[in-house]
mmCIF file of C-alpha atoms in Angstrom:
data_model
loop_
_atom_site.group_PDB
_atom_site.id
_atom_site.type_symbol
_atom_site.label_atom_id
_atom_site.label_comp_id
_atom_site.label_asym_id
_atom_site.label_seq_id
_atom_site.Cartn_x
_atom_site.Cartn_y
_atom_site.Cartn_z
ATOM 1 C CA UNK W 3 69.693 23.157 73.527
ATOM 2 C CA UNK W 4 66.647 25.338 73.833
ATOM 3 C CA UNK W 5 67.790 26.270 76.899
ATOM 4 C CA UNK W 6 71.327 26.961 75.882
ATOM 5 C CA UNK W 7 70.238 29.705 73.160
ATOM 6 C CA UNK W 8 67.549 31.409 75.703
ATOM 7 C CA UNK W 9 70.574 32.131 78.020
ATOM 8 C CA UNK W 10 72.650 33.210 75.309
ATOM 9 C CA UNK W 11 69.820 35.526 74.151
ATOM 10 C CA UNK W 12 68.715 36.935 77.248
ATOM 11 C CA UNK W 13 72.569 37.887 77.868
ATOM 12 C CA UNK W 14 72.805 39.738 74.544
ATOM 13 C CA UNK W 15 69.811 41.582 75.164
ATOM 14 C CA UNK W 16 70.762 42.858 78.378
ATOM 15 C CA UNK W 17 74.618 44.012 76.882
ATOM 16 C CA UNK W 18 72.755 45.994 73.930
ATOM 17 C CA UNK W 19 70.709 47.827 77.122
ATOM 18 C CA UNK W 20 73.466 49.110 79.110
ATOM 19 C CA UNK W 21 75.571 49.576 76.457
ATOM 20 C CA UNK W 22 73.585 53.200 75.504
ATOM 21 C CA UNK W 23 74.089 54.269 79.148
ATOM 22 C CA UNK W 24 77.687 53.065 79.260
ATOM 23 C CA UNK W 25 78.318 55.406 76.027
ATOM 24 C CA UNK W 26 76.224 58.078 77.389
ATOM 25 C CA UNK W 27 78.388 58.249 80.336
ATOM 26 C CA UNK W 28 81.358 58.146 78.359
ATOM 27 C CA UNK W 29 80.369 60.698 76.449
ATOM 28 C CA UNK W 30 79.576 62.836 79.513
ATOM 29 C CA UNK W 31 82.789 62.330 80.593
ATOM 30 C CA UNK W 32 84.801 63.286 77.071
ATOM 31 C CA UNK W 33 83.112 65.880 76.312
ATOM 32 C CA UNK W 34 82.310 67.820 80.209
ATOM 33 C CA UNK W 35 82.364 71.634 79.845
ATOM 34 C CA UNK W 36 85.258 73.686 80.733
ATOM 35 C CA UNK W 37 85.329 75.442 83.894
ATOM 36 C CA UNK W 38 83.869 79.277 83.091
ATOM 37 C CA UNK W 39 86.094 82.138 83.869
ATOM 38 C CA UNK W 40 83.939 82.576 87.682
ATOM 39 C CA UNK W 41 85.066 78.918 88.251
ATOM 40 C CA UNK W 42 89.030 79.326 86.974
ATOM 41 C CA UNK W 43 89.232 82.434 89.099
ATOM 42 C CA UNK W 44 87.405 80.883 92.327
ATOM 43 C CA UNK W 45 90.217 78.143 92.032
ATOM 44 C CA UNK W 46 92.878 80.514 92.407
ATOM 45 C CA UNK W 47 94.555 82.432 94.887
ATOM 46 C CA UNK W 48 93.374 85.920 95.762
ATOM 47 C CA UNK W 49 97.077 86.780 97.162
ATOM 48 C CA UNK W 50 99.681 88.349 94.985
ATOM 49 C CA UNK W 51 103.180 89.660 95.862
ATOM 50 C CA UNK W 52 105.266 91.461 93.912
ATOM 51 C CA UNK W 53 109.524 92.833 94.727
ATOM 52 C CA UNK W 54 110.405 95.568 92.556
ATOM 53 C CA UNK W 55 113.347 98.366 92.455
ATOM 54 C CA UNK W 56 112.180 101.806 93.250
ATOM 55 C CA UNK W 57 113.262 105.209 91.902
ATOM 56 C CA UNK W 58 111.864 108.203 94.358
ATOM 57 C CA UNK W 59 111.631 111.470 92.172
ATOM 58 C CA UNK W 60 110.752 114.502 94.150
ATOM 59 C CA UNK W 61 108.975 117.808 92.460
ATOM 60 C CA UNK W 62 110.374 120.281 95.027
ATOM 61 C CA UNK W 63 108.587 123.301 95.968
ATOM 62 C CA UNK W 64 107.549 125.762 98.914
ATOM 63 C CA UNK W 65 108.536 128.334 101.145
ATOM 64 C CA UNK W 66 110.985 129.339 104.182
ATOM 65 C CA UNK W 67 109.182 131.509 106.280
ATOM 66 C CA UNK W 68 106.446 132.511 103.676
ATOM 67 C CA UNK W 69 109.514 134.131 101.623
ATOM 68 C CA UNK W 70 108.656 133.565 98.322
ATOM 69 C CA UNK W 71 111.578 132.475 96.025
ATOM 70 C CA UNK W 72 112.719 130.168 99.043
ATOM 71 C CA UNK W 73 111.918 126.481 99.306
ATOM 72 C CA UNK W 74 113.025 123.316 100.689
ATOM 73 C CA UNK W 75 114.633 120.210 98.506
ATOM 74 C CA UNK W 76 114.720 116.072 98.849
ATOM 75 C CA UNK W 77 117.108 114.300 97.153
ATOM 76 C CA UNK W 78 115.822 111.229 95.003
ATOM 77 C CA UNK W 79 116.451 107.852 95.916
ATOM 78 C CA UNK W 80 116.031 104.450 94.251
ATOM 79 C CA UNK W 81 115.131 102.105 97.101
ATOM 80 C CA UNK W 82 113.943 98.031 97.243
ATOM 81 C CA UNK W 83 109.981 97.896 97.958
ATOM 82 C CA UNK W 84 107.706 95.611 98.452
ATOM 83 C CA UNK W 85 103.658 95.242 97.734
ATOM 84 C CA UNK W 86 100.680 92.857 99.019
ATOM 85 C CA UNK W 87 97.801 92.570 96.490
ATOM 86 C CA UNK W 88 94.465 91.248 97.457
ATOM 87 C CA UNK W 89 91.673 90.646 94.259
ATOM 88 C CA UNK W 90 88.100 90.636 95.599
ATOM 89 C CA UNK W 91 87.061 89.760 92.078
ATOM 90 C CA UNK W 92 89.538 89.205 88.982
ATOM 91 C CA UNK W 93 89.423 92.777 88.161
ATOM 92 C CA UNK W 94 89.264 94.705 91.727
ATOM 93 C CA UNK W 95 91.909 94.322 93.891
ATOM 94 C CA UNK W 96 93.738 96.524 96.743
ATOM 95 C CA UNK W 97 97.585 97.062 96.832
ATOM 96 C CA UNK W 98 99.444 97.875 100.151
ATOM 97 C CA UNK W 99 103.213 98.918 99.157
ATOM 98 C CA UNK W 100 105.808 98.946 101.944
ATOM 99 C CA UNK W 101 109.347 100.460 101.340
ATOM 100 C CA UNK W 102 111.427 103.004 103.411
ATOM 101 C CA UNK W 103 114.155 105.366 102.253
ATOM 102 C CA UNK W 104 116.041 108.517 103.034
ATOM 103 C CA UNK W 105 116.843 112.161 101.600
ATOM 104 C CA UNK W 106 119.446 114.879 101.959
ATOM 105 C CA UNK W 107 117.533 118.263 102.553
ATOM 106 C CA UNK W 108 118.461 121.587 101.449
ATOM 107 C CA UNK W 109 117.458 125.077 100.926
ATOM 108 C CA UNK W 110 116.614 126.731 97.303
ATOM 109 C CA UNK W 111 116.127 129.754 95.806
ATOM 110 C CA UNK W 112 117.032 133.292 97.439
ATOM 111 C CA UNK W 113 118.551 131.215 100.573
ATOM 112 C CA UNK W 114 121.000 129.289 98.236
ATOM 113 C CA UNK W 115 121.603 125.774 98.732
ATOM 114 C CA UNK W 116 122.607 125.066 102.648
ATOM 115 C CA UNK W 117 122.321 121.423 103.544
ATOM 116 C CA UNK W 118 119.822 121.098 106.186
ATOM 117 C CA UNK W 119 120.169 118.107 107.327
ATOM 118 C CA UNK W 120 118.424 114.453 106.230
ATOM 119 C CA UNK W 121 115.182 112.147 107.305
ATOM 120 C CA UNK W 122 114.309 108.752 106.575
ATOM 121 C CA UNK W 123 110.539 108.250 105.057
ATOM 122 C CA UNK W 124 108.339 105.502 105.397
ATOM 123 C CA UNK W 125 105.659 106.069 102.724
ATOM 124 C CA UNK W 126 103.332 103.003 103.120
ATOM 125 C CA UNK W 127 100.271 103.831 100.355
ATOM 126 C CA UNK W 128 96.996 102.055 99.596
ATOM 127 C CA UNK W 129 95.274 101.544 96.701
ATOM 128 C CA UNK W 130 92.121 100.432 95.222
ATOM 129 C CA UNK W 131 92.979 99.195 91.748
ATOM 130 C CA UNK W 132 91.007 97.777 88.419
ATOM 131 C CA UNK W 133 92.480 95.121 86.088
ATOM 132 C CA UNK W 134 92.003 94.586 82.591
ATOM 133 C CA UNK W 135 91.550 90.488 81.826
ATOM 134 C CA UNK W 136 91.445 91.071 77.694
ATOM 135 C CA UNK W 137 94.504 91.107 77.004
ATOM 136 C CA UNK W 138 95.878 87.644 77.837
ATOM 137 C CA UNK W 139 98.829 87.535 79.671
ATOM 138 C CA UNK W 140 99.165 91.158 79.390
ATOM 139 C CA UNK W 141 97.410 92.715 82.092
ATOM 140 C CA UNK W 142 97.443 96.102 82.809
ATOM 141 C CA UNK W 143 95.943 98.448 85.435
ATOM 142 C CA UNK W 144 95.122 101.765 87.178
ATOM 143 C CA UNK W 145 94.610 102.634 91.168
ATOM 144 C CA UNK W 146 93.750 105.356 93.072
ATOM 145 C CA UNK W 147 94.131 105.796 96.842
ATOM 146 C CA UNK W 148 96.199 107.406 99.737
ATOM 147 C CA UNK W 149 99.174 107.655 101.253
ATOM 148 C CA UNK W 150 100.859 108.272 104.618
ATOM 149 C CA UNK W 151 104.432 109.528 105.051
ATOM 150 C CA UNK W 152 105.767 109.048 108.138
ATOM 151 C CA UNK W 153 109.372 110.965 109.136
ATOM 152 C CA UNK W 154 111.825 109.306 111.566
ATOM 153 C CA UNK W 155 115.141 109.523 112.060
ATOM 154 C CA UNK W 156 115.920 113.304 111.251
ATOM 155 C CA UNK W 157 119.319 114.694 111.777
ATOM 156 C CA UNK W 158 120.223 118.080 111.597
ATOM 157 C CA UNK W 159 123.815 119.318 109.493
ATOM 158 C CA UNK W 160 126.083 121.724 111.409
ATOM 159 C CA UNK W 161 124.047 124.912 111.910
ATOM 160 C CA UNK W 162 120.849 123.957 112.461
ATOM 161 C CA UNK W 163 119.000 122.343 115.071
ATOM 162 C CA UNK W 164 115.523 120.657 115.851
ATOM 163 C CA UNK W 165 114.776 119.696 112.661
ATOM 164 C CA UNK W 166 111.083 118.488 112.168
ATOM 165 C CA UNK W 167 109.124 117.549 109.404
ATOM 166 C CA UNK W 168 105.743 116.383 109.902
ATOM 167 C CA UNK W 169 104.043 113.091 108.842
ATOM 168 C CA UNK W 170 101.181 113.652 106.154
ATOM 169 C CA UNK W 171 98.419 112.148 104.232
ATOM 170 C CA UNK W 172 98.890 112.472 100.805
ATOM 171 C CA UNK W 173 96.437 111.218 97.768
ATOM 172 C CA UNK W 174 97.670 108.892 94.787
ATOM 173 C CA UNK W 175 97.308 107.271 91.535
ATOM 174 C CA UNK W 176 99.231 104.995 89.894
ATOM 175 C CA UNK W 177 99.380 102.863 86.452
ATOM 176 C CA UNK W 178 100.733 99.477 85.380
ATOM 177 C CA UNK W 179 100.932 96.322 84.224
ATOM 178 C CA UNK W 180 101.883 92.560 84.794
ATOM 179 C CA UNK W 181 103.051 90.184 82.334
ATOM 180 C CA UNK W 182 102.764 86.381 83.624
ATOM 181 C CA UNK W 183 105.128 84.231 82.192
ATOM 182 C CA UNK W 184 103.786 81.609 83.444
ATOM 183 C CA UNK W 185 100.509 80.721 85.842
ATOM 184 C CA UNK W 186 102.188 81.900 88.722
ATOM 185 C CA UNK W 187 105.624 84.089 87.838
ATOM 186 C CA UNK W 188 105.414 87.018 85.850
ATOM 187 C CA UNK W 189 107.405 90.715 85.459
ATOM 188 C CA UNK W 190 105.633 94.178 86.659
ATOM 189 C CA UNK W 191 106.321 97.912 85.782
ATOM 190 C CA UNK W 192 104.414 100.793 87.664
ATOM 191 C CA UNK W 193 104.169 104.408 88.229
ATOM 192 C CA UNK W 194 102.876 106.598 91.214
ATOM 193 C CA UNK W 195 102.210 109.856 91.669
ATOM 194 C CA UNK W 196 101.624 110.902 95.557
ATOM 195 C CA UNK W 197 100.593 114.771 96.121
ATOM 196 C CA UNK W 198 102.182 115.381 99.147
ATOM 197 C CA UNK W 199 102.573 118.773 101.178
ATOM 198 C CA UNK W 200 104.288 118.148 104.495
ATOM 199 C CA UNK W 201 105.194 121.143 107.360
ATOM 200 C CA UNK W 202 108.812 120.994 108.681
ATOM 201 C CA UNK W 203 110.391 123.557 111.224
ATOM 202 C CA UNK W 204 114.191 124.052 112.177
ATOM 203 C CA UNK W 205 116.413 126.183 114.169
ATOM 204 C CA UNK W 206 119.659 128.210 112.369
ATOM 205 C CA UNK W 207 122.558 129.511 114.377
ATOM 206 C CA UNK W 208 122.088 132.993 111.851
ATOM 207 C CA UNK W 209 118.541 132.684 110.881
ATOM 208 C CA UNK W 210 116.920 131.989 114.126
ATOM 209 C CA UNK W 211 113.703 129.542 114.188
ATOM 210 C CA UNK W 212 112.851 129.062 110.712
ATOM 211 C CA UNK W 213 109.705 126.784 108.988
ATOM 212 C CA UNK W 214 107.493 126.645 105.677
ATOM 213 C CA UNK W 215 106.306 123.976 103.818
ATOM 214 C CA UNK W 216 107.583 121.513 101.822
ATOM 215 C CA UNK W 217 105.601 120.296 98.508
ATOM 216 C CA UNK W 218 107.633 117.481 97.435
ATOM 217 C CA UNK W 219 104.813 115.154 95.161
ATOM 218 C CA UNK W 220 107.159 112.692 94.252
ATOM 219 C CA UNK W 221 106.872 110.189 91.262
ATOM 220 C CA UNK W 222 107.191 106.420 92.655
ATOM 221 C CA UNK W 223 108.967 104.595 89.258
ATOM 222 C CA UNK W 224 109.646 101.008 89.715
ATOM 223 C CA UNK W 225 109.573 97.380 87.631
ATOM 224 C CA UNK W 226 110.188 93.824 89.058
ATOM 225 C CA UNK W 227 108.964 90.359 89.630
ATOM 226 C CA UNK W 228 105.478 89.126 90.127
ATOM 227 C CA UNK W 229 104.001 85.860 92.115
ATOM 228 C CA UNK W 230 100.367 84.920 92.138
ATOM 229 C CA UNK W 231 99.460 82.470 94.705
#
């Protein structure tokens, strides 16, 4: 009997030990911290991609052989594009945007308008961008960085021949913001302005050789769909 109620003791005794450590772990587990914001943006992707719909709006100006009054003119364009963002941390990231369109050239000014001929653009710019995170699932942003427009495909309307206009480094700056609708999808709107000055030369059946330059800074307008890896 003695015996009986020693076992039964010793058996309580060593349930009331481990039970503190059993609710101690417990605990540890109900209640473990949240991950911090370093942790929640270590977890996720540094890749983001975003489609949008592009309107080109050129700010035409220059000259035709240093005439003043004369000038050179791009038509504007709305164009798909497409853009590859890489974050470094959550609030630096670079943006590469690749999109290619065309425009109609003419003269201006004291030359009239005479349709010059048309060149397709390839305007792949860089940026180095900041994002604001305190603002939920608004987040909005501003870049600066450069561009390069490269030329191709230049024809020439009837009159005029050897048309060239030269590829060009160009700065920009941009604004914008993403709305996430959820973790991954969200919507985007953004603005660019590229300073751009490119050098073109052409021959005219009545004007002979003719150049200048062409200042044609054009606004980059466009809003579309967002995925975050």
């Amino acid at each position: 009997m003695f015996a009986r109620l020693s076992t039964a003791a010793l058996m309580a005794s060593t349930f009331c030990l481990s039970l503190p450590a059993t609710m101690q772990a417990a605990d540890l587990t109900a209640f473990s911290p949240a991950p911090t914001a370093e942790e929640a943006i270590a977890a996720a992707s540094p890749w983001m991609l975003r489609v949008r719909g592009l309107g080109v709006i050129t700010h035409d100006s220059g000259t035709i052989n240093g005439q003043p009054g004369t000038g050179l003119a791009y038509s504007d364009t709305v164009i798909p594009e497409l853009d590859i963002s890489y974050f470094f941390t959550d609030n630096i990231a670079a943006e590469l945007i690749l999109g290619t369109t065309f425009a109609k050239i003419n003269t201006t000014g004291a030359l009239g308008e005479i349709d010059v001929g048309k060149t397709w653009l390839l305007p792949p710019t860089l940026t180095l961008q900041y994002h604001f995170t305190n603002f939920g699932a608004f987040k909005p942003y501003v870049g600066a960085g450069v561009n390069y427009s490269l030329f191709y495909n230049q024809s020439e309307k009837a009159g005029f021949t050897n048309l060239d206009v030269k590829n060009d480094f160009g700065a920009a700056v941009q604004v914008g913001f993403d709305y996430m609708l959820t973790k991954n999808w969200g919507v985007n709107f953004d603005v660019k302005k590229i300073f751009l000055e490119t050098k073109w030369s052409a021959t005219h059946t009545a004007l002979g050789d003719i150049s200048g330059t062409a200042k044609i800074d054009p606004w980059l307008i466009g809003a579309g769909v967002t995925y975050r890896f």
